[in-house]
């Protein structure tokens, strides 16, 4: 019996790792599994894990997904490629012998805040324009500065690997850096695409601390890890990149100057820009609430900004006692864009510490829901216009995520985002990783966009997309 050729996409997330198996002939989804990400909570709000635990999580999810896929296919499988995407900022330092020398500190851990504050003022001032990131504890540099202050020295020959890059290496791949992940570290001078010498000197490391950049789809070797299932042995390994742009690609947002809106707990606006951004533009974008770094797609920049829309909507639903399917459906059906309300909701900005809901006499659940949608629409529109002033308007727009299942959310978004359509796709990050895995396994024939179009379900029939006026409320 001949084996079915498949590709495996992995999305290593903060909450869980997800593995998706697709048929390389037509993109059909054959198997899916998830594994919880294991973190250790330490005193002082510190959160970390270890590299082996993350590797075990990936292998566990992949083994389960392949087993499910084999059962559905009814015959053996052969993986041609595995693509690894996931969270940014977190990773490990390897010494010259390839041994892990550091814990994996969670991206949201605030270690390094004091060390960043103590940096030379001129270096701090140059940071946003040089690396395209705000100077806060989220970036990798903060974690590395804290390690140095704690006496965790980076010996000669040490290198930094982001988590998807480390897992790829352990599976059998070369030690590399993928551009979109490198852009989350604060170590890359975006003017040159190489390590920023000033911050590398601050860490006491040389330019080899940041490995050579390889774009998504490059084959880095073949799987030879002893814990890998037989179906995965020999598969091409590729690091696909940072979870947000990978999810955009998985959803179908691959065109120049396209806007992708990921409507989850954080409502993310992601813009592709098909040109180099200069120092002043990057500095201005960071001031406006964006990060500006290298895209998963070669030759593109990616802008990422967000508002806490999902968090606001969830808390309003909880307050109203409408957080079940029936309650959401009722609010959804009753919403009107011209609803007048004196209720006021705030808290969607990333700098907000809490969500505030001010109710008045006569406030109804419907008017409170309208106030919540009006607030997040206003904050989203402000963020959207900030990017337009700097890099121009978008050509197309695509939204996906759990909240777009609600017709009122889709309608509110369509009022502020021109040319918006909606993708009814599940697990876009893992699917985007699988598309690049299939391309790497096939030897990178043609362009990625042309190759992936044939594997995207509904690309020819449009069945993956719904228009606001045609959508139904769940």
Coordinates of C-alpha atoms in Angstrom, one line a residue:
X1 CA 0.0 0.0 0.0
X2 CA 1.5 3.3 -1.0
X3 CA 1.9 6.0 1.6
X4 CA 0.0 9.3 1.6
X5 CA 2.4 12.3 1.4
X6 CA 1.7 14.8 4.1
X7 CA 3.2 18.0 5.6
X8 CA 3.1 18.9 9.3
X9 CA 2.6 22.4 10.6
X10 CA 3.4 23.2 14.3
X11 CA 2.4 26.4 16.1
X12 CA 4.2 26.6 19.5
X13 CA 2.1 28.9 21.6
X14 CA 2.0 30.5 25.0
X15 CA -0.9 28.3 26.1
X16 CA -0.5 25.3 24.0
X17 CA 1.4 23.7 21.1
X18 CA -0.7 22.7 18.1
X19 CA 0.2 20.3 15.3
X20 CA -1.7 20.0 12.0
X21 CA -1.2 17.3 9.3
X22 CA -2.3 18.2 5.8
X23 CA -2.3 16.2 2.6
X24 CA 0.3 17.6 0.2
X25 CA -1.9 16.7 -2.8
X26 CA -4.8 19.0 -2.0
X27 CA -4.3 20.6 1.4
X28 CA -6.9 18.5 3.1
X29 CA -6.6 18.4 6.9
X30 CA -6.1 14.9 8.1
X31 CA -5.1 15.2 11.7
X32 CA -4.8 17.8 14.5
X33 CA -3.6 17.6 18.1
X34 CA -2.7 20.0 20.9
X35 CA -0.4 19.9 23.9
X36 CA -0.5 22.3 26.9
X37 CA 2.6 24.5 27.3
X38 CA 4.1 23.8 30.7
X39 CA 5.3 26.9 32.6
X40 CA 6.7 27.2 36.1
X41 CA 5.6 30.2 38.2
X42 CA 8.3 31.6 40.4
X43 CA 8.3 34.3 43.1
X44 CA 8.1 37.8 41.9
X45 CA 5.8 37.1 39.0
X46 CA 8.6 35.2 37.1
X47 CA 7.5 32.6 34.6
X48 CA 9.8 30.2 32.8
X49 CA 10.1 26.6 31.5
X50 CA 12.9 24.6 30.0
X51 CA 13.8 23.8 26.4
X52 CA 13.3 20.0 26.7
X53 CA 9.8 20.5 28.0
X54 CA 8.9 22.5 24.9
X55 CA 10.5 19.9 22.6
X56 CA 8.6 17.2 24.3
X57 CA 5.4 19.1 23.8
X58 CA 6.0 19.5 20.1
X59 CA 6.8 15.8 19.7
X60 CA 3.7 14.8 21.7
X61 CA 1.4 17.0 19.6
X62 CA 3.0 15.8 16.3
X63 CA 2.8 12.1 17.3
X64 CA -0.9 12.5 18.2
X65 CA -1.7 14.4 15.0
X66 CA 0.0 11.9 12.7
X67 CA -1.8 9.0 14.4
X68 CA -5.1 10.7 13.9
X69 CA -4.2 11.5 10.3
X70 CA -3.2 7.9 9.6
X71 CA -6.5 6.7 10.9
X72 CA -8.4 9.1 8.8
X73 CA -6.4 8.3 5.6
X74 CA -6.7 4.6 6.2
X75 CA -3.1 4.0 5.1
X76 CA 0.5 4.8 6.1
X77 CA 1.7 8.4 5.9
X78 CA 5.0 9.9 4.9
X79 CA 5.8 13.4 6.0
X80 CA 7.8 15.4 3.4
X81 CA 8.2 18.4 5.6
X82 CA 7.6 19.9 9.0
X83 CA 7.3 23.6 9.6
X84 CA 7.8 25.3 13.0
X85 CA 6.2 28.6 13.9
X86 CA 5.3 30.1 17.2
X87 CA 5.9 32.6 20.0
X88 CA 8.6 35.2 19.8
X89 CA 11.0 36.7 22.3
X90 CA 11.6 33.5 24.2
X91 CA 14.4 31.1 23.5
X92 CA 17.7 29.7 24.8
X93 CA 21.4 30.4 24.8
X94 CA 23.5 27.4 23.6
X95 CA 27.2 27.2 24.4
X96 CA 29.9 26.3 21.9
X97 CA 29.3 22.6 22.5
X98 CA 25.5 23.0 21.8
X99 CA 24.4 22.7 25.4
X100 CA 21.5 24.7 26.7
X101 CA 22.8 27.2 29.3
X102 CA 19.6 29.2 30.2
X103 CA 16.0 28.7 31.1
X104 CA 13.2 29.7 28.7
X105 CA 11.8 32.9 30.1
X106 CA 8.2 33.7 29.0
X107 CA 7.8 36.6 26.7
X108 CA 5.5 38.4 29.2
X109 CA 7.9 38.0 32.1
X110 CA 9.2 41.4 33.2
X111 CA 12.8 40.4 34.0
X112 CA 15.2 42.8 32.4
X113 CA 13.0 45.9 32.9
X114 CA 15.5 47.5 35.3
X115 CA 18.5 46.6 33.1
X116 CA 16.8 48.3 30.1
X117 CA 16.1 51.4 32.1
X118 CA 19.8 51.6 33.0
X119 CA 21.0 51.5 29.4
X120 CA 22.9 54.4 27.9
X121 CA 20.3 57.2 27.1
X122 CA 21.6 57.5 23.5
X123 CA 21.2 53.8 23.0
X124 CA 17.7 53.8 24.5
X125 CA 16.7 56.7 22.2
X126 CA 18.0 54.9 19.1
X127 CA 16.4 51.6 20.0
X128 CA 12.9 51.9 18.4
X129 CA 14.2 53.2 15.1
X130 CA 17.0 50.7 15.0
X131 CA 15.1 47.5 15.8
X132 CA 11.5 48.5 15.2
X133 CA 10.4 47.6 18.8
X134 CA 9.3 49.6 21.9
X135 CA 12.0 49.5 24.6
X136 CA 10.3 47.2 27.1
X137 CA 10.8 43.9 28.9
X138 CA 9.0 41.9 26.2
X139 CA 12.0 41.8 23.8
X140 CA 14.7 39.2 24.1
X141 CA 17.4 41.8 24.8
X142 CA 15.8 42.5 28.2
X143 CA 16.0 38.8 29.2
X144 CA 19.6 38.5 28.1
X145 CA 20.5 41.7 30.0
X146 CA 18.9 40.2 33.1
X147 CA 20.9 37.0 32.7
X148 CA 24.1 38.9 32.3
X149 CA 23.3 40.9 35.5
X150 CA 22.7 37.6 37.3
X151 CA 26.0 36.3 36.4
X152 CA 24.7 33.9 33.6
X153 CA 27.6 34.6 31.3
X154 CA 27.5 34.1 27.6
X155 CA 30.8 32.3 26.9
X156 CA 32.7 32.6 23.6
X157 CA 31.0 30.6 20.9
X158 CA 27.5 31.0 22.4
X159 CA 24.4 31.6 20.2
X160 CA 20.8 32.6 20.7
X161 CA 18.0 30.4 19.3
X162 CA 14.3 31.4 19.4
X163 CA 12.1 28.5 20.5
X164 CA 10.9 27.4 17.0
X165 CA 14.6 27.5 15.9
X166 CA 15.7 25.5 18.9
X167 CA 13.1 22.8 18.3
X168 CA 14.1 22.7 14.6
X169 CA 17.7 22.2 15.5
X170 CA 16.9 19.4 18.0
X171 CA 14.9 17.6 15.3
X172 CA 17.9 17.6 13.1
X173 CA 18.1 21.1 11.5
X174 CA 20.9 23.6 11.3
X175 CA 21.2 26.4 13.8
X176 CA 19.7 29.5 12.1
X177 CA 17.6 32.5 12.7
X178 CA 14.4 33.2 10.9
X179 CA 13.9 36.9 10.0
X180 CA 10.5 37.5 11.6
X181 CA 11.6 35.8 14.9
X182 CA 14.9 37.7 14.8
X183 CA 12.9 41.0 14.6
X184 CA 11.4 40.2 18.0
X185 CA 14.7 40.0 19.8
X186 CA 16.0 43.6 19.8
X187 CA 19.3 42.3 18.6
X188 CA 18.9 43.0 14.9
X189 CA 19.8 46.3 13.2
X190 CA 17.0 46.5 10.6
X191 CA 19.1 48.9 8.5
X192 CA 21.6 46.1 7.8
X193 CA 19.7 42.9 8.7
X194 CA 22.6 41.9 10.9
X195 CA 23.3 41.9 14.6
X196 CA 23.3 45.4 16.1
X197 CA 26.9 45.8 17.3
X198 CA 26.1 48.2 20.1
X199 CA 23.7 45.8 21.9
X200 CA 25.8 42.8 21.2
X201 CA 28.8 44.6 22.8
X202 CA 26.5 45.5 25.8
X203 CA 25.9 41.7 26.2
X204 CA 29.6 40.9 25.8
X205 CA 29.0 38.7 22.7
X206 CA 30.1 38.9 19.1
X207 CA 28.2 38.9 15.8
X208 CA 28.1 35.1 15.7
X209 CA 25.7 35.2 18.7
X210 CA 22.9 35.7 16.2
X211 CA 23.1 32.9 13.6
X212 CA 22.7 33.4 9.9
X213 CA 19.2 34.4 8.7
X214 CA 17.2 31.9 6.7
X215 CA 13.7 32.6 5.4
X216 CA 10.7 30.4 5.9
X217 CA 10.6 27.5 3.5
X218 CA 14.4 26.9 3.5
X219 CA 15.2 23.3 4.3
X220 CA 17.5 23.2 7.2
X221 CA 18.0 19.5 7.2
X222 CA 16.0 16.3 7.8
X223 CA 14.3 14.9 10.9
X224 CA 16.6 12.4 12.7
X225 CA 15.5 12.8 16.3
X226 CA 15.2 9.4 18.0
X227 CA 11.9 10.4 19.5
X228 CA 10.3 11.3 16.2
X229 CA 7.6 8.9 14.8
X230 CA 8.6 6.8 11.8
X231 CA 6.3 8.8 9.5
X232 CA 8.3 12.0 10.3
X233 CA 11.8 10.6 9.9
X234 CA 13.6 12.1 7.0
X235 CA 11.1 15.0 6.6
X236 CA 12.6 18.4 5.6
X237 CA 12.7 20.9 8.5
X238 CA 11.9 24.5 8.1
X239 CA 11.5 27.4 10.6
X240 CA 8.4 29.4 9.5
X241 CA 8.5 32.2 11.9
X242 CA 6.6 34.4 14.3
X243 CA 3.0 33.3 15.0
X244 CA 1.2 36.4 14.0
X245 CA 2.5 36.8 10.4
X246 CA 2.3 33.0 9.9
X247 CA -1.4 33.0 10.9
X248 CA -1.9 35.8 8.4
X249 CA -0.4 33.7 5.7
X250 CA -2.4 30.6 6.8
X251 CA -5.6 32.7 6.6
X252 CA -4.7 33.8 3.0
X253 CA -3.3 37.3 3.6
X254 CA -0.3 37.1 1.4
X255 CA -0.6 40.1 -0.9
X256 CA 1.5 43.3 -0.8
X257 CA 0.1 46.0 1.4
X258 CA -2.6 43.7 2.7
X259 CA -4.1 44.1 6.2
X260 CA -4.8 41.1 8.4
X261 CA -7.0 41.4 11.5
X262 CA -6.7 38.6 14.0
X263 CA -9.7 38.8 16.3
X264 CA -8.8 37.0 19.4
X265 CA -8.2 38.1 23.0
X266 CA -5.9 40.7 21.5
X267 CA -7.3 42.2 18.4
X268 CA -4.2 42.3 16.2
X269 CA -3.7 44.6 13.1
X270 CA -1.0 43.2 10.9
X271 CA 0.2 45.1 7.7
X272 CA 2.5 43.8 5.1
X273 CA 4.7 46.5 3.5
X274 CA 6.6 45.4 0.4
X275 CA 9.6 47.7 0.9
X276 CA 12.4 48.7 3.3
X277 CA 11.4 51.0 6.1
X278 CA 13.9 53.6 7.2
X279 CA 14.9 54.6 10.7
X280 CA 12.5 57.5 11.0
X281 CA 9.5 55.4 9.8
X282 CA 10.3 52.6 12.2
X283 CA 10.6 55.1 15.1
X284 CA 7.3 56.8 14.2
X285 CA 5.5 53.4 13.9
X286 CA 6.7 52.4 17.3
X287 CA 5.5 55.7 18.8
X288 CA 2.1 55.0 17.1
X289 CA 1.8 51.6 18.8
X290 CA 3.3 49.2 16.3
X291 CA 6.3 47.0 16.0
X292 CA 8.0 47.1 12.6
X293 CA 10.1 44.1 11.6
X294 CA 10.9 41.6 8.9
X295 CA 8.0 39.6 7.6
X296 CA 7.9 35.8 7.0
X297 CA 7.6 36.7 3.3
X298 CA 11.0 37.7 1.9
X299 CA 11.3 41.4 0.9
X300 CA 8.4 42.4 3.1
X301 CA 8.2 44.3 6.4
X302 CA 5.4 43.5 8.8
X303 CA 3.7 46.0 11.1
X304 CA 2.0 44.6 14.2
X305 CA -0.3 46.6 16.5
X306 CA -3.1 45.5 18.8
X307 CA -5.9 46.5 21.1
X308 CA -7.4 44.5 23.9
X309 CA -10.7 44.1 22.1
X310 CA -11.4 40.4 22.9
X311 CA -10.6 41.0 26.6
X312 CA -13.0 44.0 26.7
X313 CA -15.8 42.1 24.9
X314 CA -15.4 39.0 27.2
X315 CA -15.6 41.1 30.4
X316 CA -18.7 43.0 29.1
X317 CA -20.4 39.6 28.3
X318 CA -19.5 38.3 31.8
X319 CA -21.0 41.5 33.4
X320 CA -24.2 41.2 31.4
X321 CA -24.5 37.4 32.1
X322 CA -24.5 36.8 28.3
X323 CA -21.4 34.7 27.9
X324 CA -23.2 31.6 26.6
X325 CA -24.2 30.9 23.1
X326 CA -27.8 32.0 23.6
X327 CA -26.9 35.2 25.3
X328 CA -24.3 36.1 22.6
X329 CA -26.8 35.3 19.9
X330 CA -29.4 37.6 21.4
X331 CA -27.0 40.5 21.7
X332 CA -25.8 39.9 18.2
X333 CA -29.2 39.9 16.7
X334 CA -30.3 43.1 18.5
X335 CA -27.2 45.1 17.7
X336 CA -27.7 48.1 15.3
X337 CA -24.9 50.4 14.1
X338 CA -26.9 53.5 15.0
X339 CA -27.7 52.4 18.6
X340 CA -27.6 55.4 20.9
X341 CA -26.2 54.8 24.4
X342 CA -24.9 56.7 27.4
X343 CA -23.0 53.7 28.6
X344 CA -19.2 54.0 28.4
X345 CA -16.6 51.3 28.1
X346 CA -12.8 51.8 28.2
X347 CA -9.8 49.6 28.6
X348 CA -8.9 48.5 25.0
X349 CA -5.5 50.2 24.8
X350 CA -2.4 48.2 25.6
X351 CA -1.5 50.8 28.2
X352 CA -4.8 50.4 30.1
X353 CA -4.6 48.5 33.4
X354 CA -8.2 47.6 33.6
X355 CA -11.5 47.5 31.8
X356 CA -14.0 50.2 33.0
X357 CA -17.7 49.9 32.3
X358 CA -19.9 52.9 33.2
X359 CA -23.6 52.3 33.2
X360 CA -26.4 54.8 33.5
X361 CA -30.2 54.8 34.1
X362 CA -31.8 53.2 31.2
X363 CA -28.8 51.2 30.1
X364 CA -29.8 47.9 28.7
X365 CA -27.7 44.8 27.8
X366 CA -28.1 45.8 24.1
X367 CA -26.8 49.4 24.7
X368 CA -23.9 48.2 26.8
X369 CA -22.9 45.8 24.1
X370 CA -23.2 48.7 21.6
X371 CA -20.9 50.8 23.8
X372 CA -18.3 48.0 23.9
X373 CA -18.3 47.7 20.2
X374 CA -18.1 51.5 19.7
X375 CA -15.1 51.7 22.1
X376 CA -13.0 49.0 20.4
X377 CA -13.9 50.3 17.0
X378 CA -12.7 53.7 17.9
X379 CA -9.4 52.4 19.3
X380 CA -8.9 50.1 16.2
X381 CA -9.6 53.0 13.8
X382 CA -7.0 55.2 15.6
X383 CA -4.4 52.5 15.3
X384 CA -5.3 51.8 11.6
X385 CA -5.0 55.5 10.7
X386 CA -1.7 55.8 12.4
X387 CA -0.2 53.2 10.1
X388 CA -1.8 54.8 7.0
X389 CA -0.2 58.1 7.7
X390 CA 3.2 56.5 7.7
X391 CA 3.1 53.7 5.1
X392 CA -0.1 54.5 3.1
X393 CA -3.4 52.7 3.0
X394 CA -3.9 48.9 2.6
X395 CA -5.1 47.4 -0.7
X396 CA -7.1 44.4 0.7
X397 CA -8.1 43.4 4.2
X398 CA -8.9 40.0 5.8
X399 CA -10.1 39.1 9.3
X400 CA -10.2 35.8 11.1
X401 CA -10.5 34.6 14.6
X402 CA -13.1 33.6 17.1
X403 CA -14.8 37.0 17.5
X404 CA -15.7 37.3 13.8
X405 CA -18.2 34.5 14.3
X406 CA -20.5 37.3 15.7
X407 CA -22.3 39.3 13.0
X408 CA -22.2 42.4 15.1
X409 CA -18.4 42.2 15.4
X410 CA -18.1 41.7 11.6
X411 CA -20.4 44.6 10.9
X412 CA -18.6 46.9 13.3
X413 CA -15.2 46.0 11.8
X414 CA -16.5 46.5 8.2
X415 CA -17.6 50.1 9.1
X416 CA -14.0 51.1 9.9
X417 CA -11.8 48.8 7.8
X418 CA -12.3 49.3 4.0
X419 CA -12.5 46.3 1.7
X420 CA -12.7 43.8 4.6
X421 CA -13.6 40.1 4.0
X422 CA -13.6 37.3 6.6
X423 CA -11.8 34.0 6.6
X424 CA -13.6 31.0 8.2
X425 CA -10.4 29.2 9.0
X426 CA -9.4 27.2 12.1
X427 CA -5.8 27.1 13.4
X428 CA -4.3 29.5 10.8
X429 CA -0.9 29.5 12.5
X430 CA -0.5 25.7 12.2
X431 CA -1.9 25.7 8.7
X432 CA 0.5 28.5 7.6
X433 CA 3.4 26.4 9.0
X434 CA 2.1 23.3 7.1
X435 CA 2.0 25.2 3.8
X436 CA 5.7 26.2 4.2
X437 CA 6.5 22.7 5.2
X438 CA 4.9 21.3 2.1
X439 CA 6.8 23.9 0.0
X440 CA 10.1 23.0 1.6
X441 CA 9.4 19.3 1.2
X442 CA 8.7 19.8 -2.5
X443 CA 12.0 21.6 -3.0
X444 CA 10.6 25.2 -3.2
X445 CA 9.0 25.0 -6.7
X446 CA 8.0 28.4 -8.1
X447 CA 6.9 31.1 -5.7
X448 CA 5.4 30.2 -2.3
X449 CA 2.2 32.1 -3.1
X450 CA 1.6 30.1 -6.3
X451 CA 2.4 26.8 -4.6
X452 CA 0.3 27.4 -1.5
X453 CA -2.8 28.6 -3.5
X454 CA -3.4 25.0 -4.7
X455 CA -3.4 23.7 -1.1
X456 CA -5.6 26.3 0.4
X457 CA -9.1 24.9 0.9
X458 CA -11.7 27.0 -0.8
X459 CA -9.2 29.1 -2.7
X460 CA -11.0 28.2 -6.0
X461 CA -14.6 28.0 -4.7
X462 CA -14.5 30.8 -2.1
X463 CA -16.0 28.4 0.5
X464 CA -13.5 29.6 3.2
X465 CA -14.8 33.1 3.1
X466 CA -18.0 34.8 4.3
X467 CA -19.2 38.3 3.6
X468 CA -20.7 40.4 6.4
X469 CA -24.2 40.5 4.9
X470 CA -24.2 36.8 4.2
X471 CA -22.9 35.6 7.5
X472 CA -25.1 33.9 10.1
X473 CA -24.8 34.2 13.9
X474 CA -23.5 31.1 15.6

